[in-house]
Tab-separated table of N, CA and C in Angstrom:
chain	number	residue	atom	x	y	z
C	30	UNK	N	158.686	-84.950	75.996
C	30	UNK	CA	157.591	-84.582	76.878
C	30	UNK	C	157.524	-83.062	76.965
C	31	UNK	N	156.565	-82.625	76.620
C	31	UNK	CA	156.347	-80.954	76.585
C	31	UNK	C	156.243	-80.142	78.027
C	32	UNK	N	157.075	-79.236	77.778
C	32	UNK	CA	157.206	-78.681	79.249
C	32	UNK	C	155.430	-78.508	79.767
C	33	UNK	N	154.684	-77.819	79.410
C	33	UNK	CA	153.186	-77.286	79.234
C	33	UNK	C	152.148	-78.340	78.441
C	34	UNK	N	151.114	-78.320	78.807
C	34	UNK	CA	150.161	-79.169	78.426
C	34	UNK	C	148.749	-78.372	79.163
C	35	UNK	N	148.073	-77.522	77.962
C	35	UNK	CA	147.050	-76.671	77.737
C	35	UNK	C	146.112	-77.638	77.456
C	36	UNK	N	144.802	-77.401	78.077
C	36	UNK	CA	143.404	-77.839	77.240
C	36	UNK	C	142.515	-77.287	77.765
C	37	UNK	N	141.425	-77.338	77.849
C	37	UNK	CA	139.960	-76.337	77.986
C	37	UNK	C	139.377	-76.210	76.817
C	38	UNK	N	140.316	-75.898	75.816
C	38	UNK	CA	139.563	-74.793	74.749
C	38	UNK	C	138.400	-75.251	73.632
C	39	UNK	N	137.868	-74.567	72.845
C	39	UNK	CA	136.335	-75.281	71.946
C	39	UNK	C	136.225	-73.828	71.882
C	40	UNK	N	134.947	-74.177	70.839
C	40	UNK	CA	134.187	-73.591	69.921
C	40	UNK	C	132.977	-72.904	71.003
C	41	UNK	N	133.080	-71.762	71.100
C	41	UNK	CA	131.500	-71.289	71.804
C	41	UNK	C	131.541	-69.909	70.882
C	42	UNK	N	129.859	-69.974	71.599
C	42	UNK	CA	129.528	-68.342	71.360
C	42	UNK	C	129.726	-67.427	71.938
C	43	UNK	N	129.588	-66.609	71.107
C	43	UNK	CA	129.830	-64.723	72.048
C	43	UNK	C	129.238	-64.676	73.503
C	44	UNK	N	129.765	-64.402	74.493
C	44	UNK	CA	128.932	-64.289	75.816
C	44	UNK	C	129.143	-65.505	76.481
C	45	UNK	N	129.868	-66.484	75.848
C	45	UNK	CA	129.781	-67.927	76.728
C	45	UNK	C	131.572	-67.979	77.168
C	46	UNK	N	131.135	-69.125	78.041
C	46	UNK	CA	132.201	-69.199	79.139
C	46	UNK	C	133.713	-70.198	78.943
C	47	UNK	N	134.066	-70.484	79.323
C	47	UNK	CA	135.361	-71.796	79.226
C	47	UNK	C	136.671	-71.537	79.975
C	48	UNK	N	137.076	-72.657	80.461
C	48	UNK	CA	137.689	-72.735	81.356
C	48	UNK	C	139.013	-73.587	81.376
C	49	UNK	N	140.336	-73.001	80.843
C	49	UNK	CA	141.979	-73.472	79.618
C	49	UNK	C	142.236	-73.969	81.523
C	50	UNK	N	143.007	-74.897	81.240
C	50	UNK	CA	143.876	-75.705	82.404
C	50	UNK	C	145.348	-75.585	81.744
C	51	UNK	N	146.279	-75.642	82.496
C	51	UNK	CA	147.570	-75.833	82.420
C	51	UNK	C	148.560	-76.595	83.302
C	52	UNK	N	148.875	-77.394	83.314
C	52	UNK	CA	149.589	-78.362	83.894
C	52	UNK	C	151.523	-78.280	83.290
C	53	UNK	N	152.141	-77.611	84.162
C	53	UNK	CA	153.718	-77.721	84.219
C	53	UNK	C	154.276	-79.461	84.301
C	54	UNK	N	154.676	-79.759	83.882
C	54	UNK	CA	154.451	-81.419	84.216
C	54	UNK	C	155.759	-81.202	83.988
C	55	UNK	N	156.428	-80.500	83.577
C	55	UNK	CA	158.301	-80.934	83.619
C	55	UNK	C	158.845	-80.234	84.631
C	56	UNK	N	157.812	-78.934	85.296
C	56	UNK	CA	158.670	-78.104	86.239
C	56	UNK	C	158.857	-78.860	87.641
C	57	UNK	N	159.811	-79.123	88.451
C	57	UNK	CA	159.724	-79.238	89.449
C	57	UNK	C	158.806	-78.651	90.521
C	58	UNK	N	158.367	-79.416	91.604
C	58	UNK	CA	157.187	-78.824	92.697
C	58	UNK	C	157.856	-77.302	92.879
C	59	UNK	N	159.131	-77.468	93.657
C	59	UNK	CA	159.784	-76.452	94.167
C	59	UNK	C	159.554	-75.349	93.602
C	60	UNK	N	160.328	-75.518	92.299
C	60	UNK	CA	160.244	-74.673	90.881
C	60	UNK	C	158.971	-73.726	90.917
C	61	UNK	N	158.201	-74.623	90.578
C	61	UNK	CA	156.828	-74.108	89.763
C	61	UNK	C	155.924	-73.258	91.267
C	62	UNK	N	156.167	-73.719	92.698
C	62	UNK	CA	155.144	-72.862	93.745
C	62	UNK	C	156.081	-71.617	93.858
C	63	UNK	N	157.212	-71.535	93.576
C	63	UNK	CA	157.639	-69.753	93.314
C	63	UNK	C	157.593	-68.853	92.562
C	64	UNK	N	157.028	-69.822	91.268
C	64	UNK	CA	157.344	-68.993	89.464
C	64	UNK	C	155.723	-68.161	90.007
C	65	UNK	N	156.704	-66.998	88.888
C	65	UNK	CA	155.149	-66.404	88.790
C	65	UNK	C	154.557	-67.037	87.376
C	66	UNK	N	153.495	-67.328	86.988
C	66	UNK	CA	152.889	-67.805	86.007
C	66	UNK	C	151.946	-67.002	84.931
C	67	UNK	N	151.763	-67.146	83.791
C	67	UNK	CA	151.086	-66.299	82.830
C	67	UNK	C	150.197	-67.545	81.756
C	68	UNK	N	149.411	-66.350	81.563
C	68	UNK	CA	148.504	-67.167	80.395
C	68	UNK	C	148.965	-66.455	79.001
C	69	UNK	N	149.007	-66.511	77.706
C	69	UNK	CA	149.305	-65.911	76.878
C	69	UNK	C	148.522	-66.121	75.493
C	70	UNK	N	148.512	-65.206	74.554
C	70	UNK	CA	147.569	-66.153	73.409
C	70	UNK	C	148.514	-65.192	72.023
C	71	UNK	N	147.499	-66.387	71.377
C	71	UNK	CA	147.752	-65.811	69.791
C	71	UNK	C	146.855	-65.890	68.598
C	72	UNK	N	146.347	-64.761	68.680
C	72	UNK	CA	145.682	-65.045	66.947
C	72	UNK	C	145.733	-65.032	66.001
C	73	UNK	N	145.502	-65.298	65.197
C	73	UNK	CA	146.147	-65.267	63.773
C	73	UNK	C	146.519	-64.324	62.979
C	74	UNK	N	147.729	-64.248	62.847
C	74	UNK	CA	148.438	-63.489	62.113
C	74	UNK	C	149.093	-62.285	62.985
C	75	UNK	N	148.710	-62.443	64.606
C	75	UNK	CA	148.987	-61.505	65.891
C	75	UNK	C	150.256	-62.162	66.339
C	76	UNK	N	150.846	-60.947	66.823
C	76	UNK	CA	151.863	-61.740	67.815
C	76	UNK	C	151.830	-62.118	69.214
C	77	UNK	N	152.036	-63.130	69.840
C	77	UNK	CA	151.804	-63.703	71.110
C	77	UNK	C	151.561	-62.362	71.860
C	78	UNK	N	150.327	-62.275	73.047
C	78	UNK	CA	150.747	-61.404	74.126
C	78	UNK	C	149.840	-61.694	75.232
C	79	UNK	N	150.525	-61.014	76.108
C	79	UNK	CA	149.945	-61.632	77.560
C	79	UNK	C	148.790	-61.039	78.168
C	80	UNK	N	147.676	-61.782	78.485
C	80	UNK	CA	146.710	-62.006	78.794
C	80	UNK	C	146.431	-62.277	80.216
C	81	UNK	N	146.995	-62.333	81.450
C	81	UNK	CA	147.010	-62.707	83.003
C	81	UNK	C	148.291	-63.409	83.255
C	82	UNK	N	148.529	-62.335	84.981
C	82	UNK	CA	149.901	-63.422	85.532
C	82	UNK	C	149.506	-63.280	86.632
C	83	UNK	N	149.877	-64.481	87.403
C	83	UNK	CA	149.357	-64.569	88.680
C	83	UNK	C	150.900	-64.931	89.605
C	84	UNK	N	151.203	-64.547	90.693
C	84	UNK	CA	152.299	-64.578	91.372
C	84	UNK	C	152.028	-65.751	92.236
C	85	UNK	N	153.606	-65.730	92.899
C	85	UNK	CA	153.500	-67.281	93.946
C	85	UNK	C	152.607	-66.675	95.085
C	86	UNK	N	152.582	-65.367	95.570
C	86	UNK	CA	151.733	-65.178	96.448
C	86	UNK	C	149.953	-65.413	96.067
C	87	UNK	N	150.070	-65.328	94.864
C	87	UNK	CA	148.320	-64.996	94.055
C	87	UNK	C	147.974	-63.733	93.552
C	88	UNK	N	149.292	-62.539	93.868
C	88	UNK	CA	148.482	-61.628	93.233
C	88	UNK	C	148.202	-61.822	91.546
C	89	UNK	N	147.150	-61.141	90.872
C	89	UNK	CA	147.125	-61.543	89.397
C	89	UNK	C	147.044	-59.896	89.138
C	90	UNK	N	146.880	-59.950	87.635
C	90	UNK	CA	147.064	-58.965	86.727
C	90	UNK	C	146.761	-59.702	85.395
C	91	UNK	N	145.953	-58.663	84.799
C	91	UNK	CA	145.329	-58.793	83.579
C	91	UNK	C	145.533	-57.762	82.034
C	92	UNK	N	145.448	-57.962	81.109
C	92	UNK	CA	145.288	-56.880	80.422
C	92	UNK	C	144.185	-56.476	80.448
C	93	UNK	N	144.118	-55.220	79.654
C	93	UNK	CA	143.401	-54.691	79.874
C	93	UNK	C	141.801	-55.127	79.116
C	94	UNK	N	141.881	-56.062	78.032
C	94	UNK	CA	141.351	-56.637	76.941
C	94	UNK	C	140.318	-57.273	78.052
C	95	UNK	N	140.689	-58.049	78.793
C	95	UNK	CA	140.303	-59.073	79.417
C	95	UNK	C	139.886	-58.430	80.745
C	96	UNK	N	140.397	-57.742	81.389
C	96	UNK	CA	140.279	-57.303	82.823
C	96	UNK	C	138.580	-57.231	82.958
C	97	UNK	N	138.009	-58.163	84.374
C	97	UNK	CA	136.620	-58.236	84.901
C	97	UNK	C	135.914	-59.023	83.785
C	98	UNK	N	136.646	-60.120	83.265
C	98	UNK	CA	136.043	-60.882	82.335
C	98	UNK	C	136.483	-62.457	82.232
C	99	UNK	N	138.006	-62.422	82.731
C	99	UNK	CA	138.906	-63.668	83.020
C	99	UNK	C	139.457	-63.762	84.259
C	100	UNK	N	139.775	-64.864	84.396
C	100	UNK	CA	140.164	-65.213	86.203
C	100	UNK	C	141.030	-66.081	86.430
C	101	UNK	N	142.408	-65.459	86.681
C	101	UNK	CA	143.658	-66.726	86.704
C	101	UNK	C	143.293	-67.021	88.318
C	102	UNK	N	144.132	-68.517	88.425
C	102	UNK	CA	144.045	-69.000	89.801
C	102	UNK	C	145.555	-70.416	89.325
C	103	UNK	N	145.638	-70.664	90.448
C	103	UNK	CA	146.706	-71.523	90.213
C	103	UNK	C	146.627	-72.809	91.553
C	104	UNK	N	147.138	-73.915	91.467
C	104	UNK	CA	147.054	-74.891	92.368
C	104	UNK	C	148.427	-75.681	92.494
C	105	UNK	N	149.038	-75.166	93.194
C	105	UNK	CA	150.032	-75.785	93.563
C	105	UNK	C	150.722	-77.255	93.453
C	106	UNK	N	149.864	-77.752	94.398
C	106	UNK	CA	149.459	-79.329	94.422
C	106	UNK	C	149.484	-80.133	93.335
C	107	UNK	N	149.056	-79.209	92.410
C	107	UNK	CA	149.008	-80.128	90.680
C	107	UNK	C	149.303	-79.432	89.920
C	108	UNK	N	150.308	-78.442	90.071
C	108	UNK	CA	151.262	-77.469	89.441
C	108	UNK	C	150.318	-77.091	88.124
C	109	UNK	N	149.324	-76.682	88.423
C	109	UNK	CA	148.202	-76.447	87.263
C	109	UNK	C	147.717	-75.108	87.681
C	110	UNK	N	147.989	-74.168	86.431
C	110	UNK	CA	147.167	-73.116	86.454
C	110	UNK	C	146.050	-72.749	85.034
C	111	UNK	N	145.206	-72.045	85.844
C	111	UNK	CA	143.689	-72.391	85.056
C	111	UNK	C	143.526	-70.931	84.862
C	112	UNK	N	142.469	-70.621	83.665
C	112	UNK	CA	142.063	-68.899	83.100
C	112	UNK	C	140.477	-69.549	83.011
C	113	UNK	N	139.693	-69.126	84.154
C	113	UNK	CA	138.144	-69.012	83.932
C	113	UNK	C	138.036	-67.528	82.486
C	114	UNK	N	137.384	-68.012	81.692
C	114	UNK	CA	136.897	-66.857	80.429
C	114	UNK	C	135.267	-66.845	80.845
C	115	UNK	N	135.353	-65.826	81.294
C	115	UNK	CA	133.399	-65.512	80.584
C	115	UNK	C	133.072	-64.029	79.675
C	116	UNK	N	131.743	-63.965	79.641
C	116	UNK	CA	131.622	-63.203	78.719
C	116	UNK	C	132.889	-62.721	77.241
C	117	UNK	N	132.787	-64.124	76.577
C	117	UNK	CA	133.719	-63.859	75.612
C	117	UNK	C	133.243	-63.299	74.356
C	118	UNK	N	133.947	-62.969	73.374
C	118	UNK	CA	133.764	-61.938	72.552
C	118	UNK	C	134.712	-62.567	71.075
C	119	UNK	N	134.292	-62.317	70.025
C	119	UNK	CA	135.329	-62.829	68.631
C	119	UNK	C	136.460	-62.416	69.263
C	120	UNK	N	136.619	-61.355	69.254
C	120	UNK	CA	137.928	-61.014	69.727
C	120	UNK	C	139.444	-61.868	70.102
C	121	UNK	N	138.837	-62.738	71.484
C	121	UNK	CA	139.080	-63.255	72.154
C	121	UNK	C	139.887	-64.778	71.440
C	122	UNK	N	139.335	-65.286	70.328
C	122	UNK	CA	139.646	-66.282	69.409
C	122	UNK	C	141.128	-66.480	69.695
C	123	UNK	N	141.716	-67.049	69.690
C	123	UNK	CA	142.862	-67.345	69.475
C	123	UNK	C	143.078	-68.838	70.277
C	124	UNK	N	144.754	-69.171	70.456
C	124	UNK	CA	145.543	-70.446	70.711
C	124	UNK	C	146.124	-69.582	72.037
C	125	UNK	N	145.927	-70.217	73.224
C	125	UNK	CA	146.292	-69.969	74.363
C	125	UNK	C	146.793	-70.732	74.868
C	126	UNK	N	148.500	-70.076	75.606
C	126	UNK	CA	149.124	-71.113	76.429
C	126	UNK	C	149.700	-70.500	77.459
C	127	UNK	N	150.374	-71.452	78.208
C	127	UNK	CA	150.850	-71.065	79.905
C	127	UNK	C	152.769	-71.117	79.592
C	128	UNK	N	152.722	-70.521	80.630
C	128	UNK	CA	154.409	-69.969	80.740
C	128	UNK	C	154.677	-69.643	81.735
C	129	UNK	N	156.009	-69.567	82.338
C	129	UNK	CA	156.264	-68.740	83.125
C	129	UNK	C	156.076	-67.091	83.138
C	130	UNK	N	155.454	-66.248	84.092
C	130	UNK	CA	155.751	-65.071	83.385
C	130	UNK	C	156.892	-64.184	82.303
C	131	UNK	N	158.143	-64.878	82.382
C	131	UNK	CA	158.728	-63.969	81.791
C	131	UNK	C	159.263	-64.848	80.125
C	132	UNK	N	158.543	-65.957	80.209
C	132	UNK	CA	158.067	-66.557	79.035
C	132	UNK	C	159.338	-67.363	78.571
C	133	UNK	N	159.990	-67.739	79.507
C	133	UNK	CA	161.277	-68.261	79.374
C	133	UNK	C	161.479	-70.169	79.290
C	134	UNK	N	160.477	-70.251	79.182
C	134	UNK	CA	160.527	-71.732	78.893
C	134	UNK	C	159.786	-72.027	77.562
C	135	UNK	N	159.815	-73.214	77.345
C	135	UNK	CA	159.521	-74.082	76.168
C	135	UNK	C	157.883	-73.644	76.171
C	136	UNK	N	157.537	-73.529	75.031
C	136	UNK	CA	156.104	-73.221	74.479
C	136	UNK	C	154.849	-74.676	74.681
C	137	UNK	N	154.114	-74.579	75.106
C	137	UNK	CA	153.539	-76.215	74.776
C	137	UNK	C	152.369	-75.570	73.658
C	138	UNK	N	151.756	-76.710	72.928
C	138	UNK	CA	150.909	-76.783	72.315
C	138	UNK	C	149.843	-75.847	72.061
C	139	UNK	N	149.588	-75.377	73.152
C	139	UNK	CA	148.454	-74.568	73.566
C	139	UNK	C	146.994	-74.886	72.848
C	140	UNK	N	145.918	-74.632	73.756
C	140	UNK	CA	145.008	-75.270	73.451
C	140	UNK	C	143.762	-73.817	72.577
C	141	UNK	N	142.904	-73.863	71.657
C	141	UNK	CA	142.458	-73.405	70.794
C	141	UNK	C	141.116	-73.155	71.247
C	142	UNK	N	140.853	-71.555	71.103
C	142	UNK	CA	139.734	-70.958	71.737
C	142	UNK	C	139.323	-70.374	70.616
C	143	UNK	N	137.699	-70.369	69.828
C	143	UNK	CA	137.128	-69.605	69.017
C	143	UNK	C	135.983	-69.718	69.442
C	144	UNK	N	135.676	-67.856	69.024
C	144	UNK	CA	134.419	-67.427	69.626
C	144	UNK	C	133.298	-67.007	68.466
C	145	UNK	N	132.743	-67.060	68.419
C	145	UNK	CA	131.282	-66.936	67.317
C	145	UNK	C	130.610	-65.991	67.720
C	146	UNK	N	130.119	-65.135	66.548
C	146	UNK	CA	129.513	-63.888	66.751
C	146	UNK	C	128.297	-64.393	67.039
């Protein structure tokens, strides 16, 4: 059973929106409402890097790539944290997944975002 379990992702165009879910399903409740949490991606032939972390309090942080364009939020309750994308860009293309911030757990699947000029 995979620590992470990513989905949202598809095929859009430049300027359009989508919205990656993440569900911790192996972390404990306890666990997971203190972790701070991150979104992360990868494109091809790039090496993984981080893209939003959001703390147990809520503060977030973005790169700079993304900053006033993506929107972490997190839900306790269903140990699920979510990355609203709008105004996306080729750029942006890649395989995105969730982690703890300091990226110390098992990788899941991550779910697959491509953007069209």
């Amino acid at each position: 059973q995979l620590q992470f379990v990513e989905s949202g992702g598809g095929l859009v165009q430049s300027g359009g929106s989508l919205r990656l879910s993440c569900r911790a399903q192996r972390m404990i409740t306890s666990t997971y409402n203190v972790a701070n949490m991150a979104w992360f991606r990868q494109a091809p032939g790039k090496q993984r890097e981080l893209v939003a972390t959001i703390t147990r309090d809520r503060t977030t942080n973005y790169a700079d790539s993304v900053k006033g364009r993506f929107t972490i939020t997190r839900d306790n309750a269903k140990k699920t944290v979510y990355l609203q994308m709008n105004s996306l860009k080729p750029e942006d293309t890649a395989v995105y997944y969730c982690n703890k911030e300091g990226a110390d757990m098992t990788w899941g699947q991550g779910t697959q975002v491509t953007v069209s000029s």
